[in-house]
Structures are given as structure tokens and as C-alpha cells.
mmCIF file of C-alpha atoms in Angstrom:
data_model
loop_
_atom_site.group_PDB
_atom_site.id
_atom_site.type_symbol
_atom_site.label_atom_id
_atom_site.label_comp_id
_atom_site.label_asym_id
_atom_site.label_seq_id
_atom_site.Cartn_x
_atom_site.Cartn_y
_atom_site.Cartn_z
ATOM 1 C CA MET A 1 73.337 96.107 121.258
ATOM 2 C CA GLU A 2 75.527 93.242 122.501
ATOM 3 C CA LEU A 3 79.266 93.768 122.098
ATOM 4 C CA ASN A 4 81.891 91.376 123.418
ATOM 5 C CA LEU A 5 84.715 93.615 124.641
ATOM 6 C CA ALA A 6 86.725 90.872 126.376
ATOM 7 C CA PRO A 7 90.479 91.398 125.766
ATOM 8 C CA LYS A 8 92.294 88.892 123.563
ATOM 9 C CA PHE A 9 95.820 87.611 123.009
ATOM 10 C CA ALA A 10 97.213 87.428 119.473
ATOM 11 C CA GLN A 11 97.359 84.112 117.623
ATOM 12 C CA LYS A 12 100.490 82.766 115.953
ATOM 13 C CA ILE A 13 100.159 83.074 112.170
ATOM 14 C CA PHE A 14 103.648 82.182 110.980
ATOM 15 C CA GLU A 15 106.870 80.969 112.567
ATOM 16 C CA GLY A 16 110.187 80.528 110.802
ATOM 17 C CA GLU A 17 113.917 80.730 111.393
ATOM 18 C CA GLY A 18 113.803 84.526 111.066
ATOM 19 C CA GLY A 19 110.981 85.106 113.522
ATOM 20 C CA THR A 20 107.266 84.903 114.267
ATOM 21 C CA TYR A 21 104.214 86.913 113.278
ATOM 22 C CA TYR A 22 101.082 87.057 115.428
ATOM 23 C CA SER A 23 97.681 88.534 114.606
ATOM 24 C CA TRP A 24 94.346 89.201 116.271
ATOM 25 C CA SER A 25 91.624 87.385 114.344
ATOM 26 C CA SER A 26 88.369 89.204 113.616
ATOM 27 C CA ALA A 27 86.646 85.809 113.675
ATOM 28 C CA GLU A 28 87.800 85.340 117.283
ATOM 29 C CA TYR A 29 87.390 88.994 118.242
ATOM 30 C CA GLU A 30 84.391 90.257 116.276
ATOM 31 C CA LEU A 31 84.631 93.747 117.740
ATOM 32 C CA LEU A 32 87.665 94.332 115.490
ATOM 33 C CA LYS A 33 85.401 93.847 112.490
ATOM 34 C CA GLU A 34 82.684 96.100 113.918
ATOM 35 C CA ALA A 35 85.108 98.881 114.815
ATOM 36 C CA LYS A 36 87.189 98.487 111.616
ATOM 37 C CA VAL A 37 90.502 98.198 113.475
ATOM 38 C CA GLY A 38 93.189 95.536 113.633
ATOM 39 C CA GLY A 39 96.441 94.489 115.248
ATOM 40 C CA GLY A 40 99.512 92.322 114.735
ATOM 41 C CA ARG A 41 102.820 91.630 116.484
ATOM 42 C CA LEU A 42 106.160 90.941 114.795
ATOM 43 C CA VAL A 43 108.992 89.150 116.603
ATOM 44 C CA LEU A 44 112.277 89.111 114.688
ATOM 45 C CA GLN A 45 115.171 86.966 115.836
ATOM 46 C CA PRO A 46 118.752 88.265 115.414
ATOM 47 C CA ARG A 47 119.419 88.626 111.647
ATOM 48 C CA GLY A 48 115.709 88.011 111.069
ATOM 49 C CA PHE A 49 114.339 89.699 107.949
ATOM 50 C CA ALA A 50 110.717 90.387 106.989
ATOM 51 C CA LEU A 51 110.561 90.217 103.197
ATOM 52 C CA PRO A 52 109.397 93.377 101.338
ATOM 53 C CA HIS A 53 105.617 93.738 101.392
ATOM 54 C CA TYR A 54 102.740 96.190 101.532
ATOM 55 C CA ALA A 55 99.377 96.033 103.274
ATOM 56 C CA ASP A 56 95.770 97.089 102.759
ATOM 57 C CA SER A 57 95.559 99.082 106.008
ATOM 58 C CA ASN A 58 97.064 102.170 107.613
ATOM 59 C CA LYS A 59 98.844 101.308 110.844
ATOM 60 C CA ILE A 60 101.292 102.432 113.504
ATOM 61 C CA GLY A 61 104.241 100.312 114.594
ATOM 62 C CA TYR A 62 105.401 100.601 118.222
ATOM 63 C CA VAL A 63 108.733 99.001 119.171
ATOM 64 C CA LEU A 64 108.221 97.061 122.394
ATOM 65 C CA GLN A 65 111.691 95.540 122.607
ATOM 66 C CA GLY A 66 115.056 95.809 120.868
ATOM 67 C CA ARG A 67 117.634 98.485 120.094
ATOM 68 C CA CYS A 68 118.974 97.486 116.684
ATOM 69 C CA GLY A 69 115.944 97.361 114.414
ATOM 70 C CA VAL A 70 116.142 98.530 110.820
ATOM 71 C CA VAL A 71 113.209 99.285 108.520
ATOM 72 C CA GLY A 72 113.254 100.181 104.852
ATOM 73 C CA MET A 73 110.242 101.935 103.336
ATOM 74 C CA VAL A 74 109.285 102.908 99.798
ATOM 75 C CA SER A 75 106.266 105.172 99.364
ATOM 76 C CA PRO A 76 104.165 104.647 96.209
ATOM 77 C CA LYS A 77 105.529 107.833 94.572
ATOM 78 C CA ALA A 78 109.108 107.540 95.855
ATOM 79 C CA SER A 79 112.082 106.704 93.635
ATOM 80 C CA GLU A 80 114.209 105.177 96.393
ATOM 81 C CA GLU A 81 113.846 103.574 99.791
ATOM 82 C CA VAL A 82 114.309 105.319 103.106
ATOM 83 C CA VAL A 83 116.169 103.212 105.673
ATOM 84 C CA LEU A 84 115.532 103.964 109.346
ATOM 85 C CA LYS A 85 116.946 102.751 112.647
ATOM 86 C CA LEU A 86 114.461 101.540 115.272
ATOM 87 C CA LYS A 87 114.787 101.118 119.025
ATOM 88 C CA GLU A 88 112.503 100.464 121.968
ATOM 89 C CA GLY A 89 109.880 103.191 122.324
ATOM 90 C CA ASP A 90 109.919 104.225 118.663
ATOM 91 C CA ILE A 91 106.682 104.808 116.785
ATOM 92 C CA ILE A 92 106.617 104.529 113.001
ATOM 93 C CA PRO A 93 103.494 105.081 110.859
ATOM 94 C CA VAL A 94 103.107 102.699 107.909
ATOM 95 C CA PRO A 95 100.667 103.915 105.219
ATOM 96 C CA TYR A 96 98.698 101.360 103.225
ATOM 97 C CA GLY A 97 100.330 100.592 99.888
ATOM 98 C CA ALA A 98 103.817 101.585 101.117
ATOM 99 C CA VAL A 99 106.411 98.827 100.617
ATOM 100 C CA SER A 100 108.452 98.041 103.730
ATOM 101 C CA TRP A 101 110.960 95.493 104.980
ATOM 102 C CA TRP A 102 112.096 94.924 108.578
ATOM 103 C CA TYR A 103 115.423 93.622 109.888
ATOM 104 C CA ASN A 104 116.916 92.827 113.295
ATOM 105 C CA ASP A 105 120.570 93.864 113.345
ATOM 106 C CA GLY A 106 120.972 93.151 117.060
ATOM 107 C CA ASP A 107 121.719 90.113 119.202
ATOM 108 C CA SER A 108 118.325 89.915 120.961
ATOM 109 C CA GLU A 109 114.694 89.801 119.828
ATOM 110 C CA LEU A 110 113.112 92.784 118.090
ATOM 111 C CA VAL A 111 109.409 93.021 118.968
ATOM 112 C CA ILE A 112 107.001 95.447 117.267
ATOM 113 C CA VAL A 113 103.232 95.706 117.726
ATOM 114 C CA PHE A 114 101.162 97.131 114.867
ATOM 115 C CA LEU A 115 97.769 98.756 115.470
ATOM 116 C CA GLY A 116 95.703 100.289 112.700
ATOM 117 C CA GLU A 117 92.361 100.911 111.031
ATOM 118 C CA THR A 118 90.927 98.487 108.492
ATOM 119 C CA SER A 119 88.208 100.471 106.725
ATOM 120 C CA LYS A 120 89.740 99.582 103.336
ATOM 121 C CA ALA A 121 90.871 96.072 104.288
ATOM 122 C CA TYR A 122 89.856 92.942 102.381
ATOM 123 C CA VAL A 123 89.086 91.278 105.709
ATOM 124 C CA PRO A 124 87.465 93.774 108.111
ATOM 125 C CA GLY A 125 89.382 93.774 111.379
ATOM 126 C CA GLU A 126 92.572 92.282 109.930
ATOM 127 C CA PHE A 127 95.629 93.361 107.937
ATOM 128 C CA THR A 128 96.232 91.611 104.602
ATOM 129 C CA TYR A 129 99.841 91.624 103.396
ATOM 130 C CA PHE A 130 101.072 91.425 99.812
ATOM 131 C CA LEU A 131 104.597 89.997 99.644
ATOM 132 C CA LEU A 132 106.845 90.994 96.750
ATOM 133 C CA THR A 133 109.102 87.914 96.875
ATOM 134 C CA GLY A 134 109.236 84.396 98.277
ATOM 135 C CA THR A 135 106.955 81.440 97.696
ATOM 136 C CA GLN A 136 103.907 83.640 98.345
ATOM 137 C CA GLY A 137 105.306 86.640 96.500
ATOM 138 C CA ILE A 138 103.802 88.630 93.660
ATOM 139 C CA LEU A 139 106.749 87.835 91.383
ATOM 140 C CA GLY A 140 106.021 84.111 91.539
ATOM 141 C CA GLY A 141 102.362 84.667 90.787
ATOM 142 C CA PHE A 142 103.073 85.914 87.277
ATOM 143 C CA SER A 143 104.073 83.558 84.490
ATOM 144 C CA THR A 144 107.645 83.329 83.240
ATOM 145 C CA GLU A 145 106.513 84.914 79.972
ATOM 146 C CA PHE A 146 104.980 87.958 81.705
ATOM 147 C CA ASN A 147 108.002 88.475 83.967
ATOM 148 C CA SER A 148 110.357 88.088 81.007
ATOM 149 C CA ARG A 149 108.547 90.763 79.021
ATOM 150 C CA ALA A 150 107.917 93.113 81.946
ATOM 151 C CA TYR A 151 111.579 93.224 83.050
ATOM 152 C CA ASN A 152 113.173 92.740 79.607
ATOM 153 C CA ILE A 153 114.992 89.531 80.569
ATOM 154 C CA ASN A 154 115.088 86.037 79.049
ATOM 155 C CA ASN A 155 113.083 83.084 80.375
ATOM 156 C CA GLU A 156 115.922 81.623 82.443
ATOM 157 C CA GLU A 157 116.541 84.967 84.069
ATOM 158 C CA ALA A 158 112.812 85.347 84.690
ATOM 159 C CA LYS A 159 112.683 81.963 86.440
ATOM 160 C CA LYS A 160 115.681 82.870 88.585
ATOM 161 C CA LEU A 161 114.050 86.207 89.455
ATOM 162 C CA ALA A 162 110.800 84.615 90.614
ATOM 163 C CA LYS A 163 111.979 81.324 92.123
ATOM 164 C CA SER A 164 115.349 81.948 93.830
ATOM 165 C CA GLN A 165 113.805 83.092 97.106
ATOM 166 C CA THR A 166 112.187 79.992 98.647
ATOM 167 C CA GLY A 167 111.427 81.569 102.019
ATOM 168 C CA VAL A 168 108.054 82.780 103.276
ATOM 169 C CA LEU A 169 107.481 86.121 105.006
ATOM 170 C CA LEU A 170 110.288 85.888 107.611
ATOM 171 C CA ILE A 171 113.761 84.593 106.764
ATOM 172 C CA LYS A 172 117.210 84.711 108.364
ATOM 173 C CA ILE A 173 119.993 86.606 106.631
ATOM 174 C CA PRO A 174 123.246 84.549 106.475
ATOM 175 C CA GLU A 175 126.241 85.620 108.556
ATOM 176 C CA GLY A 176 128.473 87.972 106.618
ATOM 177 C CA GLN A 177 125.706 89.313 104.372
ATOM 178 C CA ASN A 178 125.329 93.009 105.117
ATOM 179 C CA MET A 179 122.075 94.942 105.004
ATOM 180 C CA PRO A 180 121.586 98.665 104.268
ATOM 181 C CA GLN A 181 122.510 101.205 106.927
ATOM 182 C CA PRO A 182 119.992 103.825 108.114
ATOM 183 C CA CYS A 183 119.789 107.082 106.146
ATOM 184 C CA LYS A 184 121.057 110.233 107.874
ATOM 185 C CA ASN A 185 118.519 112.823 109.102
ATOM 186 C CA SER A 186 115.451 110.792 108.060
ATOM 187 C CA SER A 187 114.469 109.316 111.414
ATOM 188 C CA ASP A 188 113.437 112.669 112.903
ATOM 189 C CA LYS A 189 110.639 113.060 110.356
ATOM 190 C CA LEU A 190 109.484 109.439 110.065
ATOM 191 C CA VAL A 191 110.124 107.951 113.528
ATOM 192 C CA TYR A 192 109.176 109.342 116.951
ATOM 193 C CA ASN A 193 110.343 107.924 120.267
ATOM 194 C CA ILE A 194 107.371 108.291 122.589
ATOM 195 C CA ASP A 195 109.296 106.832 125.545
ATOM 196 C CA ALA A 196 111.798 109.698 125.424
ATOM 197 C CA ALA A 197 109.199 112.442 124.891
ATOM 198 C CA LEU A 198 108.136 114.821 127.654
ATOM 199 C CA PRO A 199 104.832 113.505 129.058
ATOM 200 C CA ASP A 200 101.699 115.617 128.707
ATOM 201 C CA VAL A 201 100.585 114.551 132.175
ATOM 202 C CA HIS A 202 102.879 113.524 135.033
ATOM 203 C CA VAL A 203 101.404 112.930 138.474
ATOM 204 C CA GLN A 204 103.625 111.906 141.365
ATOM 205 C CA ASN A 205 102.947 108.343 142.558
ATOM 206 C CA ALA A 206 100.398 107.904 139.755
ATOM 207 C CA GLY A 207 102.372 107.836 136.529
ATOM 208 C CA LEU A 208 102.530 109.601 133.207
ATOM 209 C CA LEU A 209 100.566 110.016 129.993
ATOM 210 C CA THR A 210 102.122 110.961 126.647
ATOM 211 C CA ALA A 211 99.896 111.816 123.694
ATOM 212 C CA LEU A 212 101.250 111.760 120.150
ATOM 213 C CA THR A 213 99.220 113.620 117.540
ATOM 214 C CA ALA A 214 99.867 115.005 114.068
ATOM 215 C CA LYS A 215 100.682 118.364 115.652
ATOM 216 C CA LYS A 216 103.736 116.832 117.344
ATOM 217 C CA PHE A 217 104.516 114.270 114.643
ATOM 218 C CA PRO A 218 103.213 115.390 111.202
ATOM 219 C CA PHE A 219 103.926 112.021 109.536
ATOM 220 C CA LEU A 220 100.891 110.658 111.413
ATOM 221 C CA ARG A 221 98.718 112.515 108.882
ATOM 222 C CA GLU A 222 99.821 109.944 106.288
ATOM 223 C CA VAL A 223 97.953 107.228 108.205
ATOM 224 C CA GLY A 224 95.172 109.276 109.823
ATOM 225 C CA LEU A 225 95.960 107.936 113.296
ATOM 226 C CA SER A 226 97.355 109.063 116.656
ATOM 227 C CA ALA A 227 98.674 107.349 119.775
ATOM 228 C CA THR A 228 98.999 107.586 123.543
ATOM 229 C CA LEU A 229 101.276 105.875 126.020
ATOM 230 C CA VAL A 230 100.179 105.512 129.650
ATOM 231 C CA LYS A 231 102.473 104.284 132.408
ATOM 232 C CA LEU A 232 100.655 103.780 135.711
ATOM 233 C CA ASP A 233 102.542 103.260 138.956
ATOM 234 C CA ALA A 234 101.574 100.490 141.373
ATOM 235 C CA ASN A 235 97.848 100.642 142.258
ATOM 236 C CA ALA A 236 97.358 103.953 140.410
ATOM 237 C CA MET A 237 94.417 104.619 138.108
ATOM 238 C CA SER A 238 93.592 106.459 134.899
ATOM 239 C CA SER A 239 90.276 108.281 135.298
ATOM 240 C CA PRO A 240 87.275 107.638 133.016
ATOM 241 C CA ILE A 241 87.520 109.283 129.577
ATOM 242 C CA TYR A 242 85.764 108.909 126.228
ATOM 243 C CA ALA A 243 86.563 109.891 122.662
ATOM 244 C CA ALA A 244 84.215 112.814 121.998
ATOM 245 C CA ASP A 245 85.014 112.881 118.272
ATOM 246 C CA SER A 246 83.601 109.370 117.556
ATOM 247 C CA SER A 247 87.048 107.803 117.139
ATOM 248 C CA VAL A 248 87.855 104.241 118.251
ATOM 249 C CA GLN A 249 90.618 103.451 120.726
ATOM 250 C CA VAL A 250 92.663 100.227 120.546
ATOM 251 C CA ILE A 251 94.645 99.443 123.707
ATOM 252 C CA TYR A 252 97.650 97.096 123.841
ATOM 253 C CA VAL A 253 99.017 96.174 127.261
ATOM 254 C CA ALA A 254 102.805 96.311 126.938
ATOM 255 C CA LYS A 255 103.850 95.593 130.531
ATOM 256 C CA GLY A 256 102.365 94.763 133.919
ATOM 257 C CA SER A 257 98.756 94.041 134.743
ATOM 258 C CA GLY A 258 95.598 95.692 136.021
ATOM 259 C CA ARG A 259 91.863 95.984 135.669
ATOM 260 C CA ILE A 260 89.834 97.772 133.021
ATOM 261 C CA GLN A 261 86.222 98.919 133.154
ATOM 262 C CA VAL A 262 84.289 100.164 130.124
ATOM 263 C CA VAL A 263 80.805 101.663 130.337
ATOM 264 C CA GLY A 264 78.640 102.000 127.242
ATOM 265 C CA ILE A 265 75.061 102.336 126.068
ATOM 266 C CA ASN A 266 72.346 102.773 128.737
ATOM 267 C CA GLY A 267 75.013 103.016 131.432
ATOM 268 C CA GLU A 268 75.776 99.318 131.198
ATOM 269 C CA ARG A 269 79.209 98.127 132.269
ATOM 270 C CA ALA A 270 80.331 96.528 129.015
ATOM 271 C CA LEU A 271 83.640 95.292 130.406
ATOM 272 C CA ASP A 272 85.101 94.699 133.859
ATOM 273 C CA THR A 273 88.076 92.395 133.740
ATOM 274 C CA LYS A 274 91.749 91.803 134.468
ATOM 275 C CA VAL A 275 94.272 92.640 131.740
ATOM 276 C CA LYS A 276 97.941 91.772 131.437
ATOM 277 C CA ALA A 277 100.862 92.097 129.038
ATOM 278 C CA GLY A 278 99.918 90.973 125.520
ATOM 279 C CA HIS A 279 96.200 91.725 125.818
ATOM 280 C CA LEU A 280 94.435 93.808 123.169
ATOM 281 C CA CYS A 281 91.266 95.755 124.019
ATOM 282 C CA VAL A 282 88.969 97.801 121.795
ATOM 283 C CA VAL A 283 87.029 100.748 123.223
ATOM 284 C CA PRO A 284 84.071 101.449 120.881
ATOM 285 C CA ARG A 285 82.979 104.927 119.856
ATOM 286 C CA PHE A 286 81.765 107.109 122.758
ATOM 287 C CA PHE A 287 82.259 104.333 125.348
ATOM 288 C CA VAL A 288 83.954 105.433 128.585
ATOM 289 C CA ALA A 289 87.060 103.562 129.787
ATOM 290 C CA SER A 290 89.134 103.541 132.976
ATOM 291 C CA VAL A 291 92.177 101.452 133.934
ATOM 292 C CA SER A 292 93.516 100.570 137.389
ATOM 293 C CA ALA A 293 97.007 99.146 137.893
ATOM 294 C CA ASP A 294 97.896 96.146 140.020
ATOM 295 C CA GLY A 295 100.790 96.123 142.476
ATOM 296 C CA GLU A 296 103.397 95.866 139.701
ATOM 297 C CA GLY A 297 101.980 98.800 137.717
ATOM 298 C CA ILE A 298 100.810 98.721 134.114
ATOM 299 C CA GLU A 299 101.964 100.213 130.822
ATOM 300 C CA TYR A 300 99.677 100.395 127.795
ATOM 301 C CA PHE A 301 99.924 101.820 124.300
ATOM 302 C CA SER A 302 96.824 103.048 122.473
ATOM 303 C CA MET A 303 96.039 103.801 118.852
ATOM 304 C CA ILE A 304 93.208 106.245 118.091
ATOM 305 C CA THR A 305 91.524 106.423 114.685
ATOM 306 C CA THR A 306 92.077 110.153 114.144
ATOM 307 C CA THR A 307 95.134 112.418 113.943
ATOM 308 C CA GLN A 308 93.863 114.943 116.500
ATOM 309 C CA PRO A 309 91.643 113.162 119.045
ATOM 310 C CA VAL A 310 89.260 115.004 121.358
ATOM 311 C CA PHE A 311 88.652 113.343 124.714
ATOM 312 C CA GLY A 312 85.849 114.055 127.152
ATOM 313 C CA GLU A 313 87.069 113.937 130.748
ATOM 314 C CA PHE A 314 85.156 113.353 133.971
ATOM 315 C CA THR A 315 87.889 114.526 136.344
ATOM 316 C CA GLY A 316 90.280 117.450 136.582
ATOM 317 C CA LYS A 317 90.019 121.098 135.575
ATOM 318 C CA THR A 318 88.417 120.267 132.213
ATOM 319 C CA SER A 319 85.882 117.819 133.658
ATOM 320 C CA VAL A 320 82.388 117.925 132.175
ATOM 321 C CA TRP A 321 81.062 117.823 135.764
ATOM 322 C CA GLY A 322 82.928 121.002 136.594
ATOM 323 C CA ALA A 323 81.630 122.715 133.472
ATOM 324 C CA LEU A 324 77.971 122.148 134.342
ATOM 325 C CA SER A 325 76.252 124.911 136.295
ATOM 326 C CA PRO A 326 75.524 124.234 139.977
ATOM 327 C CA LYS A 327 71.737 124.061 139.560
ATOM 328 C CA VAL A 328 72.027 121.632 136.608
ATOM 329 C CA LEU A 329 74.444 119.444 138.573
ATOM 330 C CA GLN A 330 72.152 119.432 141.617
ATOM 331 C CA ALA A 331 69.109 118.502 139.535
ATOM 332 C CA SER A 332 70.979 115.861 137.540
ATOM 333 C CA LEU A 333 72.439 114.129 140.590
ATOM 334 C CA ASN A 334 69.368 114.807 142.775
ATOM 335 C CA VAL A 335 71.524 116.263 145.542
ATOM 336 C CA GLY A 336 71.531 119.458 147.579
ATOM 337 C CA PRO A 337 73.871 122.457 147.246
ATOM 338 C CA GLU A 338 76.168 121.253 150.037
ATOM 339 C CA PHE A 339 76.992 117.916 148.359
ATOM 340 C CA GLU A 340 77.205 119.572 144.931
ATOM 341 C CA GLN A 341 79.821 122.019 146.257
ATOM 342 C CA LEU A 342 81.763 119.183 147.896
ATOM 343 C CA PHE A 343 81.727 117.164 144.668
ATOM 344 C CA ARG A 344 82.755 120.168 142.562
ATOM 345 C CA ALA A 345 85.649 120.953 144.899
ATOM 346 C CA LYS A 346 86.868 117.341 144.753
ATOM 347 C CA ILE A 347 86.640 117.352 140.950
ATOM 348 C CA LYS A 348 88.738 120.514 140.633
ATOM 349 C CA LYS A 349 91.509 118.958 142.742
ATOM 350 C CA SER A 350 91.461 115.645 140.881
ATOM 351 C CA THR A 351 93.681 114.614 137.968
ATOM 352 C CA ILE A 352 93.340 112.263 135.012
ATOM 353 C CA LEU A 353 95.918 109.989 136.668
ATOM 354 C CA VAL A 354 95.022 109.059 140.243
ATOM 355 C CA PRO A 355 97.585 107.940 142.856
ATOM 356 C CA PRO A 356 96.745 104.933 145.047
ATOM 357 C CA GLN A 357 94.534 105.509 148.060
ATOM 358 C CA ASN A 358 96.304 105.970 151.379
#
């Protein structure tokens, strides 16, 4: 089974005065289609506004840059929008079918990466967006007669309704035009700042790992996904792990650079390559992945296609090696008791994040 796991950069899909949208193409990166996952990156300029839309895929947004983001969201059964403030490190789940708009109220770029699953998508491996307004909007797709009858307005009003907005996807709000302010007390339930959270694993000189599941952040159940953030110090390493529950992991390199190895079927090394900021990698079901940081360190954000992932580990106190009985380990590795005891002792002292070698 030949799978091309080589990491890819996103391609520019649209650029306008309000900002730029990038996407990973399943035609260029066929593994997205096979694994039924996708990714996109939104860059909003100051006063940039992403017109209201919904998508055919569940996804998680992770704010890479910016402190003055604003998002409005309307769930299919809701009677009013919820407006939330966004800043760097925030994670916000976006369910398929939910209408959302995005706005940059700051004076520098707002950058958000979206990772999600595409099992219900029109194009496997990609997100398809349905805009409500603009030249590609749903309003303009209906005839003047239908809009007039649906909204109980005359023909002139119907034309104004459908044709006034001439922008596409991303526009710039004029100076002096105010946008809605965030709702009070809503962010705690719908947005989670993973940068500010206490890490689940913190190893001196190695880095930290923060896992975000539905247990910590219940709103993740709405999208059926979870996330992890790994920050490796210079020349540190994250030990080999695999998703034991058959979920798929999508890795986005947010900062720095390093090397990733992935081992798959028949013990073949499916990937061994350098990665740097902007790269997207997909780790297929049951494949084992490990990342090593370069001298500047590396930071990567991962989306997992389940709300409560179960990982199999090869190092540390919960290592599968440590769980095997001595005789089984000796027979499996074809080694004697002395080496087996040495290996077991090393495993027990190891951690999932490994500091650089002295």
C-alpha cells in the first residue's frame, strides 16, 4: 500500500483587500482524500471581514497570530448569533452547517489555521464553503421573484438585498463602521486557549505537551474532534506514539523546524523528512510518528479525529514495552535477560518528551 506522506504547504485560493485564504488541495496531497481530513488557513488584514458562510465539514480553528479577532457564530437551531473574542492560542470548534463570520479588529494580521474531518464533504479532503452574501452568495443565486416572495419585499428591494454586496469571501470594513462586540460569558464555553492551559506533560529542557479533549472542553463534542499542542525545545524529541483507537492525526507546524519520521505497514519508514513552519502532515491510522526539533525548536498543533483519543506509547511508564512480560520481551527481541532488564530500566526512566543528548 503506497502512501505519499510528504508534508505540504497550503496553496493560495483567494486574495482580496480584506485578506487571504489558503487551502491544502486533495489533488496535490491525495492522503487528505484517503484519510478524509482537510485543512485551510485564513489571514485577515486589519478591518478584514470574512463574509457569513457555512461549510460541509467539522473543523477546529487555532489562532496562530493576532489578539483582536472577533467571530460570530449561529448554530442551525439558534435564534441569535454568539459573538466571541479571539486571541493567539485560542481554539474554537466550528460544526458543519453552523454559520460564522470572522473579523480582525486589531492593527496587525489575524491568522487562523483550520483542521478538520471531511467524511461528509463534497470534495473528500477539502472544505467546501457556502457563502450567504456577495457575488458568490446564496442570496444572489435565487431569482428576484423567489427572494421577493421569500422575504416579503418588492422586486427593487429584492435586487438590493441580493446585489448590494459586490465583494467575494473576504472584504474590508470601511473606517468608522463598527462591528458587534463579543458577548459576555460566552467565550469560556465556546473558546479554549490551549497556550494558557497547564500542560499535561512538561519535561525540563525538552518541552511541553498539552492535550485538549472533550473532557476538558465539552464543545469539542459538537465536532467530534480533539487537539494537542507540542512545543519542543532546541534539539528535543517527541517519542514514537500511535493512535490506538484508529483515529487520524493531522499535524500543522506553527513555528520552528525539525525532522519527522513515520513508520507504517510492514515496519516500513513511510516518511523521514524535514518540516518547517507552514507544513501540514497527515499520520494515517495506526502509523507511528516521532518528531525531533532543530536548533531553534519546533511547535506543532495537531487535530485528531475523535473527541477522546487513545495513544499507544513506546516510552515512559505506560510504554507497551514495559507492559510485556520479561520472557515475551526476551523472545520478541531475541535478547538475553541482562539486556532485557537494561532495556526495561531505560524505558521506565524515559519520557514522551526527550531532552537533547549531552
